[in-house]
Amino acid sequence: MAGSAEMATVLADLRPDAGSADFFGGDPTRCAIVLGFDGIAVSLTTSQGFSELVWSSPGVSAQFEDLQFTLGQGPAWDAAAGLTSVTEPDLHTMTADRWPVLVSEAVALGVRMVFCMPLHLGGACLGTVTFQRATPGPVTAPALLDARLLAAAMLAVILDRTPTDQGSATAGKSSNFHRAAVHQATGMISVQAGVTLAQALLLLRAYSYRHDRPVADVATDVVARRVHFREQPEPDASGRTKE
């Protein structure tokens, strides 16, 4: 159970310093530990509809968030789609058809338990908060209450930022976005392959998964013109390319 003083400090530290380009202040790892988890990752939905990682514990949490983004499945996707919290107490015992590709990859990272909340206002999902832990088990009632307080505080910080502060995910050299190259590469692939942005992102994810490489690395190669997608087959809804 998080101490009230510790939780109060976490919430107070969320607001970034004046002039900071960061979306949130404070230490994400400390935040996760106070709530009883090993790590946290926060992704926001950009004006282009992409998911952008803006605040996370280093290591496993950031890797798990990128894994969700690459595969297009996981608790963050479910939470955003359903606008409701998603909990999986033990990835080892969950049904195999829920996140068929993600589970084995997540377990290999050392993730056994996940908990995700949407950051939403009414029917608009602004982002997701994903907690992970190496040990299985349910989310306790006190931790759930603290997580809801955290989500409310994060929404307040997001809404307090001006449109200029929030920026754009149209990747440029000075972009602070974690996936800036992904957004730029998606636009390039859309032109190269003659497909929509959504289909271009599916092509990028499919290529990344087939070659067992992080999406961000492949995107960097696309931007640098080391990888191109001219005359690529059109992806279907699952991200697989048609033969």
Coordinates of N, CA and C in Angstrom, one line a residue:
M1 N 0.8 -1.2 0.0 CA 0.0 0.0 0.0 C 0.9 1.2 0.0
A2 N 0.6 2.2 -0.8 CA 1.3 3.4 -0.9 C 1.0 4.3 0.3
G3 N 2.1 4.8 0.9 CA 1.9 5.8 2.0 C 1.3 7.0 1.4
S4 N 0.4 7.7 2.2 CA -0.2 8.9 1.7 C 0.8 10.0 1.4
A5 N 1.8 10.1 2.2 CA 2.8 11.1 2.0 C 3.6 10.9 0.7
E6 N 3.9 9.6 0.5 CA 4.6 9.2 -0.7 C 3.8 9.5 -2.0
M7 N 2.5 9.1 -1.9 CA 1.6 9.3 -3.0 C 1.4 10.8 -3.3
A8 N 1.3 11.6 -2.2 CA 1.2 13.0 -2.4 C 2.4 13.6 -3.1
T9 N 3.6 13.1 -2.8 CA 4.8 13.6 -3.4 C 4.8 13.2 -4.9
V10 N 4.4 12.0 -5.2 CA 4.3 11.6 -6.6 C 3.4 12.5 -7.4
L11 N 2.2 12.7 -6.9 CA 1.2 13.6 -7.6 C 1.7 15.0 -7.7
A12 N 2.4 15.5 -6.7 CA 2.9 16.9 -6.7 C 4.0 17.0 -7.8
D13 N 4.8 16.0 -7.9 CA 6.0 16.0 -8.8 C 5.6 15.8 -10.3
L14 N 4.3 15.5 -10.6 CA 3.9 15.2 -12.0 C 4.0 16.4 -12.9
R15 N 3.8 17.6 -12.3 CA 3.8 18.8 -13.2 C 5.3 19.1 -13.5
P16 N 5.6 19.2 -14.8 CA 7.0 19.5 -15.2 C 7.4 20.9 -14.8
D17 N 8.7 21.1 -14.7 CA 9.2 22.4 -14.4 C 8.9 23.4 -15.6
A18 N 8.8 24.7 -15.2 CA 8.5 25.7 -16.2 C 9.5 25.7 -17.3
G19 N 9.1 25.7 -18.6 CA 10.0 25.7 -19.7 C 10.4 24.3 -20.1
S20 N 10.1 23.3 -19.4 CA 10.5 21.9 -19.7 C 9.7 21.4 -20.9
A21 N 10.4 20.6 -21.7 CA 9.8 20.0 -22.9 C 9.1 18.7 -22.5
D22 N 9.3 18.2 -21.3 CA 8.8 16.9 -20.9 C 7.3 17.1 -20.6
F23 N 6.5 16.0 -20.8 CA 5.1 16.0 -20.5 C 4.8 15.9 -19.1
F24 N 5.6 15.1 -18.4 CA 5.4 15.0 -16.9 C 6.8 15.1 -16.2
G25 N 6.7 15.5 -15.0 CA 7.9 15.6 -14.1 C 7.9 14.4 -13.2
G26 N 8.9 14.4 -12.3 CA 9.0 13.3 -11.3 C 9.7 12.1 -11.9
D27 N 9.8 11.1 -11.1 CA 10.6 9.9 -11.4 C 9.6 8.7 -11.7
P28 N 9.4 8.3 -12.9 CA 8.4 7.2 -13.2 C 8.7 5.9 -12.5
T29 N 9.9 5.6 -12.3 CA 10.2 4.3 -11.6 C 9.8 4.4 -10.1
R30 N 10.0 5.6 -9.5 CA 9.6 5.8 -8.1 C 8.1 5.8 -8.0
C31 N 7.4 6.4 -9.0 CA 6.0 6.4 -9.1 C 5.4 5.0 -9.1
A32 N 6.0 4.1 -10.0 CA 5.5 2.7 -10.1 C 5.7 2.0 -8.8
I33 N 6.9 2.1 -8.1 CA 7.2 1.4 -6.9 C 6.2 1.8 -5.8
V34 N 5.9 3.1 -5.7 CA 5.0 3.6 -4.7 C 3.6 2.9 -4.8
L35 N 3.2 2.7 -6.1 CA 1.9 2.0 -6.3 C 2.0 0.5 -6.3
G36 N 3.2 0.0 -6.1 CA 3.3 -1.5 -5.9 C 3.6 -2.2 -7.2
F37 N 4.2 -1.5 -8.2 CA 4.6 -2.1 -9.5 C 6.1 -2.0 -9.7
D38 N 6.6 -2.7 -10.7 CA 8.0 -2.5 -11.1 C 8.3 -1.4 -12.0
G39 N 7.3 -1.1 -12.8 CA 7.5 0.0 -13.8 C 6.2 0.5 -14.4
I40 N 6.3 1.7 -15.1 CA 5.2 2.3 -15.7 C 5.6 2.9 -17.0
A41 N 4.6 2.9 -17.9 CA 4.8 3.6 -19.2 C 3.5 4.4 -19.6
V42 N 3.7 5.6 -20.0 CA 2.6 6.4 -20.4 C 2.7 6.8 -21.8
S43 N 1.7 6.5 -22.6 CA 1.7 6.9 -24.0 C 0.5 7.8 -24.3
L44 N 0.7 8.8 -25.1 CA -0.4 9.7 -25.4 C -0.8 9.6 -26.9
T45 N -2.0 9.9 -27.2 CA -2.5 9.9 -28.6 C -2.2 11.2 -29.2
T46 N -1.4 11.2 -30.3 CA -1.1 12.5 -31.0 C -2.2 12.9 -31.9
S47 N -2.0 14.1 -32.4 CA -3.0 14.7 -33.4 C -3.2 13.9 -34.6
Q48 N -2.1 13.1 -35.0 CA -2.2 12.2 -36.1 C -2.8 10.9 -35.8
G49 N -3.1 10.6 -34.6 CA -3.7 9.3 -34.2 C -2.8 8.3 -33.8
F50 N -1.5 8.6 -33.7 CA -0.5 7.6 -33.3 C -0.4 7.6 -31.8
S51 N 0.2 6.5 -31.3 CA 0.5 6.4 -29.8 C 2.0 6.8 -29.6
E52 N 2.2 7.7 -28.7 CA 3.6 8.2 -28.5 C 4.0 8.1 -27.0
L53 N 5.0 7.3 -26.8 CA 5.6 7.1 -25.4 C 6.2 8.4 -24.9
V54 N 5.7 8.9 -23.8 CA 6.1 10.2 -23.3 C 6.8 10.1 -21.9
W55 N 6.5 9.1 -21.2 CA 7.0 9.0 -19.8 C 7.1 7.5 -19.4
S56 N 8.2 7.0 -19.0 CA 8.3 5.6 -18.6 C 9.5 5.3 -17.8
S57 N 9.4 4.2 -17.1 CA 10.6 3.6 -16.4 C 11.5 3.1 -17.5
P58 N 12.8 3.2 -17.3 CA 13.7 2.6 -18.3 C 13.7 1.1 -18.3
G59 N 14.2 0.5 -19.4 CA 14.3 -0.9 -19.4 C 13.0 -1.6 -19.8
V60 N 12.5 -2.5 -18.9 CA 11.4 -3.4 -19.3 C 10.1 -2.7 -19.7
S61 N 9.8 -1.6 -18.9 CA 8.5 -0.9 -19.2 C 8.5 -0.3 -20.5
A62 N 9.6 0.4 -20.9 CA 9.7 1.0 -22.2 C 9.7 0.0 -23.3
Q63 N 10.4 -1.1 -23.0 CA 10.4 -2.2 -24.0 C 9.1 -2.8 -24.2
F64 N 8.3 -3.0 -23.1 CA 7.0 -3.6 -23.2 C 6.1 -2.7 -24.0
E65 N 6.2 -1.4 -23.7 CA 5.3 -0.4 -24.4 C 5.6 -0.4 -25.9
D66 N 6.9 -0.5 -26.3 CA 7.3 -0.6 -27.7 C 6.8 -1.9 -28.3
L67 N 6.8 -3.0 -27.5 CA 6.3 -4.2 -28.0 C 4.9 -4.2 -28.4
Q68 N 4.1 -3.5 -27.5 CA 2.7 -3.4 -27.8 C 2.5 -2.6 -29.0
F69 N 3.2 -1.5 -29.2 CA 3.1 -0.6 -30.4 C 3.5 -1.4 -31.6
T70 N 4.5 -2.2 -31.6 CA 5.0 -3.0 -32.7 C 3.9 -4.0 -33.2
L71 N 3.4 -4.7 -32.2 CA 2.5 -5.8 -32.5 C 1.0 -5.4 -32.7
G72 N 0.7 -4.2 -32.2 CA -0.7 -3.8 -32.3 C -1.7 -4.5 -31.4
Q73 N -1.2 -5.0 -30.3 CA -2.0 -5.8 -29.4 C -1.4 -5.6 -28.0
G74 N -2.3 -5.8 -27.0 CA -1.9 -5.7 -25.6 C -2.8 -4.9 -24.7
P75 N -2.6 -4.8 -23.4 CA -3.5 -4.1 -22.6 C -3.8 -2.6 -22.9
A76 N -2.8 -1.9 -23.5 CA -3.0 -0.5 -23.8 C -4.0 -0.4 -25.0
W77 N -3.9 -1.3 -25.9 CA -4.8 -1.3 -27.1 C -6.2 -1.6 -26.6
D78 N -6.4 -2.6 -25.7 CA -7.7 -2.9 -25.2 C -8.3 -1.8 -24.3
A79 N -7.4 -1.2 -23.5 CA -7.9 -0.1 -22.6 C -8.3 1.1 -23.4
A80 N -7.6 1.4 -24.5 CA -8.0 2.6 -25.3 C -9.2 2.3 -26.1
A81 N -9.4 1.1 -26.6 CA -10.6 0.7 -27.4 C -11.8 0.7 -26.5
G82 N -11.7 0.1 -25.3 CA -12.9 0.0 -24.5 C -13.1 1.1 -23.5
L83 N -12.1 2.0 -23.4 CA -12.2 3.1 -22.4 C -12.4 2.5 -21.0
T84 N -11.7 1.4 -20.7 CA -11.8 0.8 -19.3 C -10.5 0.2 -18.9
S85 N -10.3 0.0 -17.7 CA -9.1 -0.5 -17.2 C -8.9 -2.0 -17.6
V86 N -7.7 -2.5 -17.8 CA -7.4 -3.8 -18.2 C -6.4 -4.4 -17.3
T87 N -6.7 -5.6 -16.7 CA -5.8 -6.2 -15.8 C -5.6 -7.7 -16.2
E88 N -4.3 -8.1 -16.2 CA -4.0 -9.5 -16.4 C -3.0 -9.9 -15.2
P89 N -3.6 -10.6 -14.2 CA -2.8 -10.9 -13.0 C -1.6 -11.8 -13.3
D90 N -1.7 -12.7 -14.3 CA -0.6 -13.6 -14.6 C -0.6 -14.0 -16.1
L91 N 0.4 -13.5 -16.8 CA 0.4 -13.8 -18.3 C 0.6 -15.3 -18.6
H92 N 1.1 -16.0 -17.6 CA 1.4 -17.4 -17.8 C 0.1 -18.2 -17.9
T93 N -1.0 -17.7 -17.2 CA -2.2 -18.5 -17.1 C -3.4 -17.9 -18.0
M94 N -3.1 -16.8 -18.7 CA -4.2 -16.2 -19.4 C -4.5 -17.0 -20.7
T95 N -5.7 -16.8 -21.3 CA -6.1 -17.5 -22.5 C -5.1 -17.1 -23.6
A96 N -4.8 -18.1 -24.4 CA -3.8 -17.9 -25.5 C -4.3 -17.1 -26.6
D97 N -5.6 -16.9 -26.8 CA -6.1 -16.1 -27.9 C -6.3 -14.6 -27.6
R98 N -6.0 -14.2 -26.4 CA -6.2 -12.8 -26.1 C -5.2 -11.9 -26.7
W99 N -3.9 -12.1 -26.4 CA -2.8 -11.4 -27.1 C -1.8 -12.5 -27.6
P100 N -2.2 -13.2 -28.7 CA -1.4 -14.4 -29.1 C 0.0 -14.3 -29.3
V101 N 0.5 -13.1 -29.8 CA 1.9 -12.9 -30.1 C 2.6 -12.2 -29.0
L102 N 1.9 -11.3 -28.3 CA 2.5 -10.5 -27.3 C 3.0 -11.3 -26.0
V103 N 2.2 -12.3 -25.6 CA 2.4 -12.9 -24.3 C 3.8 -13.5 -24.2
S104 N 4.2 -14.4 -25.2 CA 5.5 -15.0 -25.1 C 6.6 -14.0 -25.1
E105 N 6.5 -12.9 -25.9 CA 7.5 -11.8 -26.0 C 7.5 -11.1 -24.7
A106 N 6.4 -10.8 -24.0 CA 6.3 -10.1 -22.8 C 7.0 -11.0 -21.7
V107 N 6.6 -12.2 -21.6 CA 7.2 -13.1 -20.6 C 8.7 -13.2 -20.8
A108 N 9.2 -13.2 -22.0 CA 10.7 -13.2 -22.2 C 11.3 -11.9 -21.7
L109 N 10.6 -10.8 -21.7 CA 11.1 -9.6 -21.1 C 11.1 -9.6 -19.6
G110 N 10.4 -10.6 -19.0 CA 10.3 -10.7 -17.5 C 9.0 -10.1 -17.0
V111 N 8.0 -9.8 -17.9 CA 6.7 -9.3 -17.5 C 5.8 -10.5 -17.1
R112 N 5.2 -10.5 -15.9 CA 4.2 -11.5 -15.5 C 2.8 -10.9 -15.3
M113 N 2.8 -9.7 -14.8 CA 1.5 -9.0 -14.5 C 1.4 -7.7 -15.2
V114 N 0.3 -7.3 -15.7 CA 0.1 -6.0 -16.4 C -1.2 -5.4 -15.9
F115 N -1.2 -4.1 -15.8 CA -2.4 -3.3 -15.5 C -2.4 -2.0 -16.3
C116 N -3.5 -1.7 -17.0 CA -3.5 -0.5 -17.8 C -4.8 0.2 -17.7
M117 N -4.7 1.6 -17.7 CA -5.8 2.4 -17.6 C -5.8 3.4 -18.7
P118 N -7.0 3.7 -19.3 CA -7.0 4.8 -20.3 C -7.1 6.1 -19.7
L119 N -6.4 7.1 -20.3 CA -6.6 8.5 -19.9 C -7.6 9.1 -20.9
H120 N -8.8 9.2 -20.4 CA -9.9 9.7 -21.3 C -10.8 10.7 -20.7
L121 N -11.4 11.5 -21.6 CA -12.4 12.4 -21.2 C -13.7 12.0 -22.0
G122 N -14.7 11.5 -21.4 CA -15.8 11.1 -22.1 C -15.4 10.0 -23.0
G123 N -15.8 10.1 -24.3 CA -15.4 9.1 -25.3 C -14.1 9.3 -26.0
A124 N -13.3 10.3 -25.6 CA -12.0 10.6 -26.2 C -10.9 10.1 -25.4
C125 N -10.1 9.1 -25.9 CA -9.0 8.6 -25.2 C -7.8 9.4 -25.6
L126 N -7.2 10.0 -24.6 CA -6.0 10.8 -24.8 C -4.7 10.1 -24.6
G127 N -4.8 8.9 -24.1 CA -3.6 8.1 -23.9 C -3.8 6.9 -22.9
T128 N -2.8 6.2 -22.6 CA -2.9 5.1 -21.7 C -1.7 5.1 -20.7
V129 N -2.0 4.5 -19.5 CA -1.0 4.3 -18.5 C -0.8 2.8 -18.2
T130 N 0.3 2.2 -18.5 CA 0.5 0.8 -18.3 C 1.5 0.5 -17.2
F131 N 1.1 -0.3 -16.2 CA 2.0 -0.8 -15.2 C 2.4 -2.2 -15.5
Q132 N 3.6 -2.6 -15.1 CA 4.0 -4.0 -15.2 C 4.7 -4.4 -14.0
R133 N 4.7 -5.8 -13.7 CA 5.4 -6.3 -12.6 C 6.0 -7.7 -13.0
A134 N 7.1 -8.1 -12.4 CA 7.7 -9.3 -12.7 C 7.1 -10.5 -11.9
T135 N 6.3 -10.2 -10.9 CA 5.6 -11.2 -10.1 C 4.1 -11.1 -10.3
P136 N 3.4 -12.3 -10.4 CA 2.0 -12.3 -10.7 C 1.2 -11.9 -9.5
G137 N 0.0 -11.5 -9.7 CA -0.9 -11.2 -8.6 C -1.9 -10.1 -9.0
P138 N -3.0 -10.0 -8.2 CA -4.0 -8.9 -8.6 C -3.6 -7.5 -8.1
V139 N -4.3 -6.6 -8.6 CA -4.1 -5.2 -8.2 C -4.9 -5.0 -6.9
T140 N -4.2 -4.6 -5.8 CA -4.9 -4.4 -4.6 C -5.9 -3.2 -4.6
A141 N -6.9 -3.2 -3.8 CA -7.8 -2.0 -3.7 C -7.1 -0.7 -3.5
P142 N -6.2 -0.6 -2.5 CA -5.5 0.7 -2.3 C -4.7 1.1 -3.6
A143 N -4.0 0.1 -4.2 CA -3.2 0.4 -5.4 C -4.1 0.9 -6.5
L144 N -5.3 0.3 -6.7 CA -6.3 0.7 -7.7 C -6.7 2.2 -7.4
L145 N -7.0 2.5 -6.2 CA -7.4 3.9 -5.8 C -6.3 4.9 -6.2
D146 N -5.0 4.5 -5.8 CA -3.9 5.4 -6.1 C -3.7 5.5 -7.6
A147 N -3.9 4.5 -8.3 CA -3.7 4.5 -9.8 C -4.8 5.5 -10.4
R148 N -6.0 5.4 -9.9 CA -7.0 6.3 -10.4 C -6.7 7.8 -10.1
L149 N -6.2 8.0 -8.9 CA -5.7 9.4 -8.5 C -4.6 9.8 -9.5
L150 N -3.7 8.9 -9.8 CA -2.6 9.2 -10.7 C -3.1 9.6 -12.1
A151 N -4.1 8.8 -12.6 CA -4.6 9.0 -13.9 C -5.3 10.4 -14.0
A152 N -6.1 10.7 -12.9 CA -6.7 12.0 -12.8 C -5.7 13.2 -12.8
A153 N -4.6 13.0 -12.1 CA -3.6 14.0 -12.0 C -2.9 14.2 -13.4
M154 N -2.7 13.1 -14.1 CA -2.0 13.1 -15.4 C -2.9 13.8 -16.4
L155 N -4.2 13.6 -16.3 CA -5.2 14.3 -17.2 C -5.1 15.8 -17.0
A156 N -5.1 16.1 -15.7 CA -5.0 17.6 -15.4 C -3.8 18.2 -15.9
V157 N -2.6 17.5 -15.8 CA -1.4 18.1 -16.4 C -1.5 18.2 -17.9
I158 N -2.0 17.2 -18.6 CA -2.1 17.2 -20.0 C -3.0 18.3 -20.5
L159 N -4.2 18.5 -19.8 CA -5.1 19.5 -20.2 C -4.6 20.9 -19.9
D160 N -3.7 21.0 -19.0 CA -3.1 22.3 -18.6 C -2.1 22.8 -19.6
R161 N -1.6 21.9 -20.5 CA -0.6 22.3 -21.4 C -1.3 23.0 -22.6
T162 N -0.6 24.0 -23.2 CA -1.1 24.7 -24.3 C -0.9 23.9 -25.6
P163 N -1.6 24.1 -26.7 CA -1.3 23.3 -27.9 C 0.1 23.4 -28.4
T164 N 0.8 24.6 -28.2 CA 2.2 24.8 -28.5 C 3.0 23.9 -27.7
D165 N 2.7 23.8 -26.4 CA 3.5 22.9 -25.5 C 3.4 21.5 -25.9
Q166 N 2.2 21.1 -26.3 CA 1.9 19.7 -26.6 C 2.6 19.2 -27.9
G167 N 2.9 20.2 -28.8 CA 3.7 19.9 -29.9 C 3.0 19.0 -31.0
S168 N 3.8 18.5 -31.9 CA 3.2 17.7 -33.0 C 4.1 16.5 -33.1
A169 N 3.6 15.4 -33.6 CA 4.4 14.2 -33.9 C 4.8 14.1 -35.3
T170 N 4.8 15.2 -36.0 CA 5.3 15.2 -37.4 C 6.8 15.4 -37.2
A171 N 7.5 14.2 -37.2 CA 8.9 14.2 -36.8 C 9.8 15.1 -37.5
G172 N 10.6 15.9 -36.8 CA 11.6 16.7 -37.3 C 12.9 16.5 -36.5
K173 N 14.0 17.1 -36.9 CA 15.2 16.9 -36.2 C 15.2 17.3 -34.7
S174 N 14.4 18.3 -34.4 CA 14.3 18.8 -33.1 C 13.2 18.2 -32.3
S175 N 12.5 17.2 -32.8 CA 11.4 16.6 -32.1 C 11.8 15.9 -30.9
N176 N 11.0 16.0 -29.8 CA 11.3 15.3 -28.5 C 10.5 14.0 -28.4
F177 N 9.7 13.7 -29.5 CA 8.9 12.5 -29.4 C 9.8 11.2 -29.5
H178 N 9.4 10.2 -28.6 CA 10.1 8.9 -28.6 C 10.0 8.3 -30.0
R179 N 8.9 8.4 -30.6 CA 8.7 7.7 -31.9 C 8.7 8.7 -33.1
A180 N 9.4 9.7 -33.0 CA 9.4 10.7 -34.1 C 9.8 10.1 -35.4
A181 N 10.8 9.3 -35.4 CA 11.2 8.6 -36.7 C 10.1 7.7 -37.2
V182 N 9.3 7.1 -36.3 CA 8.2 6.2 -36.8 C 7.1 7.0 -37.5
H183 N 6.8 8.2 -37.0 CA 5.8 9.1 -37.7 C 6.3 9.5 -39.1
Q184 N 7.6 9.9 -39.1 CA 8.1 10.4 -40.4 C 8.2 9.2 -41.4
A185 N 8.6 8.0 -40.9 CA 8.7 6.9 -41.8 C 7.4 6.4 -42.3
T186 N 6.4 6.5 -41.4 CA 5.0 6.1 -41.9 C 4.6 7.0 -43.0
G187 N 4.8 8.3 -43.0 CA 4.5 9.2 -44.1 C 5.2 8.8 -45.3
M188 N 6.5 8.5 -45.2 CA 7.3 8.1 -46.4 C 6.8 6.8 -47.0
I189 N 6.5 5.9 -46.1 CA 6.0 4.6 -46.6 C 4.7 4.7 -47.3
S190 N 3.8 5.6 -46.8 CA 2.5 5.9 -47.4 C 2.7 6.4 -48.9
V191 N 3.7 7.2 -49.1 CA 3.9 7.7 -50.4 C 4.6 6.6 -51.3
Q192 N 5.6 5.9 -50.7 CA 6.3 4.9 -51.5 C 5.4 3.8 -52.0
A193 N 4.5 3.3 -51.0 CA 3.7 2.1 -51.3 C 2.3 2.5 -51.9
G194 N 2.0 3.8 -51.8 CA 0.7 4.2 -52.3 C -0.4 3.7 -51.5
V195 N -0.3 3.8 -50.2 CA -1.3 3.3 -49.2 C -1.6 4.4 -48.2
T196 N -2.6 4.2 -47.4 CA -3.0 5.2 -46.4 C -2.0 5.1 -45.3
L197 N -2.0 6.2 -44.4 CA -1.1 6.2 -43.3 C -1.3 5.0 -42.4
A198 N -2.6 4.6 -42.2 CA -2.9 3.5 -41.3 C -2.3 2.2 -41.9
Q199 N -2.4 2.0 -43.2 CA -1.8 0.8 -43.9 C -0.3 0.9 -43.9
A200 N 0.2 2.1 -44.0 CA 1.7 2.3 -44.0 C 2.3 1.9 -42.6
L201 N 1.6 2.2 -41.6 CA 2.0 1.8 -40.2 C 2.0 0.3 -40.1
L202 N 0.9 -0.3 -40.6 CA 0.8 -1.8 -40.6 C 2.0 -2.4 -41.4
L203 N 2.4 -1.9 -42.5 CA 3.5 -2.4 -43.3 C 4.8 -2.2 -42.4
L204 N 5.0 -1.1 -41.8 CA 6.2 -0.9 -40.9 C 6.2 -1.9 -39.8
R205 N 5.1 -2.1 -39.1 CA 5.1 -3.1 -38.1 C 5.3 -4.5 -38.6
A206 N 4.7 -4.9 -39.7 CA 4.9 -6.2 -40.2 C 6.4 -6.5 -40.6
Y207 N 7.0 -5.5 -41.2 CA 8.4 -5.6 -41.6 C 9.3 -5.7 -40.3
S208 N 9.0 -4.9 -39.3 CA 9.7 -5.0 -38.0 C 9.6 -6.4 -37.4
Y209 N 8.4 -6.9 -37.4 CA 8.2 -8.2 -36.7 C 8.9 -9.3 -37.5
R210 N 8.7 -9.3 -38.8 CA 9.3 -10.3 -39.7 C 10.9 -10.4 -39.5
H211 N 11.5 -9.2 -39.3 CA 12.9 -9.1 -39.2 C 13.4 -9.1 -37.8
D212 N 12.5 -9.2 -36.8 CA 12.8 -9.2 -35.4 C 13.7 -8.0 -35.0
R213 N 13.2 -6.8 -35.4 CA 13.8 -5.6 -35.1 C 12.8 -4.6 -34.5
P214 N 13.3 -3.7 -33.6 CA 12.4 -2.7 -33.1 C 11.9 -1.8 -34.2
V215 N 10.6 -1.4 -34.1 CA 10.0 -0.5 -35.1 C 10.8 0.8 -35.2
A216 N 11.3 1.3 -34.1 CA 12.0 2.6 -34.2 C 13.3 2.4 -35.1
D217 N 14.0 1.3 -35.0 CA 15.2 1.1 -35.7 C 14.9 1.0 -37.2
V218 N 13.8 0.2 -37.6 CA 13.4 0.1 -39.0 C 13.0 1.5 -39.5
A219 N 12.3 2.2 -38.7 CA 11.8 3.6 -39.1 C 13.0 4.5 -39.4
T220 N 14.1 4.4 -38.6 CA 15.3 5.2 -38.8 C 15.9 4.8 -40.1
D221 N 15.9 3.5 -40.5 CA 16.4 3.1 -41.8 C 15.6 3.6 -42.9
V222 N 14.3 3.7 -42.7 CA 13.4 4.2 -43.8 C 13.7 5.6 -44.0
V223 N 13.8 6.4 -42.9 CA 14.0 7.8 -43.0 C 15.4 8.1 -43.7
A224 N 16.4 7.2 -43.4 CA 17.7 7.4 -44.0 C 17.8 6.7 -45.4
R225 N 16.6 6.2 -45.8 CA 16.5 5.6 -47.2 C 17.4 4.4 -47.4
R226 N 17.6 3.6 -46.2 CA 18.3 2.3 -46.3 C 17.3 1.2 -46.5
V227 N 16.0 1.5 -46.2 CA 14.9 0.6 -46.4 C 13.8 1.3 -47.1
H228 N 13.2 0.7 -48.1 CA 12.1 1.4 -48.8 C 10.9 0.4 -49.0
F229 N 9.8 0.9 -49.3 CA 8.6 0.0 -49.4 C 7.9 0.2 -50.7
R230 N 8.6 0.5 -51.8 CA 8.0 0.6 -53.1 C 7.5 -0.7 -53.5
E231 N 6.3 -0.7 -54.2 CA 5.7 -1.9 -54.7 C 5.5 -3.0 -53.7
Q232 N 5.2 -2.6 -52.4 CA 5.0 -3.6 -51.4 C 3.5 -4.0 -51.5
P233 N 3.2 -5.3 -51.2 CA 1.8 -5.8 -51.1 C 1.1 -5.1 -50.0
E234 N -0.2 -4.8 -50.3 CA -1.0 -4.1 -49.3 C -1.3 -4.9 -48.1
P235 N -1.1 -4.4 -46.9 CA -1.4 -5.2 -45.7 C -2.9 -5.3 -45.4
D236 N -3.3 -6.5 -44.8 CA -4.7 -6.6 -44.4 C -4.8 -6.0 -43.0
A237 N -6.0 -6.2 -42.4 CA -6.3 -5.6 -41.1 C -5.4 -6.1 -40.0
S238 N -4.9 -7.3 -40.1 CA -4.1 -7.9 -39.1 C -2.6 -7.4 -39.2
G239 N -2.3 -6.8 -40.3 CA -0.9 -6.3 -40.5 C -0.1 -7.3 -41.4
R240 N -0.7 -8.4 -41.7 CA 0.0 -9.3 -42.7 C -0.2 -8.8 -44.1
T241 N 0.8 -9.1 -44.9 CA 0.8 -8.6 -46.3 C 0.2 -9.7 -47.1
K242 N -0.6 -9.3 -48.1 CA -1.2 -10.2 -49.0 C -0.2 -10.8 -50.0
E243 N -0.4 -12.1 -50.3 CA 0.5 -12.7 -51.2 C 0.1 -12.4 -52.6

